[in-house]
Amino acid sequence: MKTFAALAVAAALLGTSLPAVADGVLTANYGGQITETADGWRIEFAVRDGGVRAWVRDHGDKPVAATGKATLLVGGKKLDVPLKADGEVLTA
């Protein structure tokens, strides 16, 4: 019975993790940190040259027009800065 329970738990964990790795490892194209949303959008953030940059792409790796804000923690204080479209990149 313990073996069956262990297999059931392993199968459940494996089943829930497969969609997350179906596309393999996400690779950041611009040297930033990348994540994928539940909707399949891939967002890469990079901080460079004194600013924040974000690239938003769809599941097929095509650029997506987007707007938004970046929330930064500076000296222990929360700072919201708007992101402005600049071609395929959002900048702040």
XYZ file of C-alpha atoms in Angstrom:
92
model
C 0.000 0.000 0.000
C 2.881 2.394 0.784
C 4.397 1.696 -2.625
C 1.109 2.526 -4.370
C 0.759 5.753 -2.369
C 4.330 6.764 -3.209
C 3.757 6.046 -6.909
C 0.503 8.015 -6.862
C 2.234 11.028 -5.319
C 5.131 10.778 -7.789
C 2.719 10.529 -10.728
C 0.753 13.528 -9.489
C 3.900 15.625 -9.107
C 5.248 14.556 -12.475
C 1.914 15.263 -14.145
C 1.779 18.788 -12.786
C 5.353 19.597 -13.729
C 5.231 18.455 -17.360
C 3.445 21.513 -18.795
C 5.958 23.794 -17.105
C 8.894 22.127 -18.855
C 7.190 21.244 -22.124
C 9.197 23.900 -23.989
C 12.447 23.164 -22.226
C 14.587 25.780 -20.549
C 13.673 29.409 -21.218
C 16.644 31.350 -22.540
C 16.992 35.078 -21.943
C 17.836 36.805 -25.238
C 19.091 40.057 -23.692
C 21.017 38.911 -20.616
C 18.193 39.506 -18.140
C 15.940 37.358 -15.991
C 13.088 35.611 -17.804
C 9.778 34.152 -16.724
C 6.704 32.768 -18.446
C 3.181 33.673 -17.359
C 0.278 31.243 -17.172
C -0.997 32.820 -20.423
C 2.223 31.868 -22.209
C 3.767 35.352 -22.309
C 7.514 35.397 -21.802
C 8.828 38.456 -20.035
C 12.507 39.249 -19.727
C 13.699 41.995 -17.366
C 17.146 43.571 -17.376
C 18.619 46.448 -15.405
C 21.370 48.222 -17.311
C 22.627 51.699 -18.119
C 20.730 53.075 -15.110
C 17.343 51.889 -16.361
C 14.942 48.978 -16.418
C 14.160 47.203 -19.667
C 11.497 44.590 -20.328
C 10.808 42.494 -23.407
C 7.423 40.788 -23.774
C 7.032 37.915 -26.226
C 4.270 35.409 -26.890
C 4.501 31.621 -26.704
C 5.802 31.584 -30.292
C 8.591 34.057 -29.355
C 6.976 36.944 -31.275
C 7.113 40.457 -29.727
C 3.916 41.589 -27.979
C 2.869 45.238 -27.665
C 2.544 45.871 -23.944
C 2.396 48.573 -21.311
C 2.995 48.386 -17.613
C 5.063 49.459 -14.663
C 8.088 48.184 -12.822
C 7.973 47.993 -9.047
C 11.417 48.446 -7.540
C 12.619 48.241 -3.971
C 15.116 51.072 -3.453
C 16.612 51.626 -0.020
C 13.779 49.657 1.550
C 11.131 51.808 -0.158
C 8.767 50.688 -2.925
C 9.044 52.706 -6.122
C 6.680 52.266 -9.091
C 7.991 53.499 -12.436
C 6.019 53.429 -15.696
C 7.411 51.385 -18.572
C 7.279 53.117 -21.954
C 7.323 51.355 -25.303
C 10.503 51.903 -27.325
C 10.216 49.596 -30.319
C 10.161 46.003 -29.055
C 11.369 46.939 -25.567
C 9.703 48.639 -22.614
C 11.976 51.092 -20.802
C 11.947 52.993 -17.521
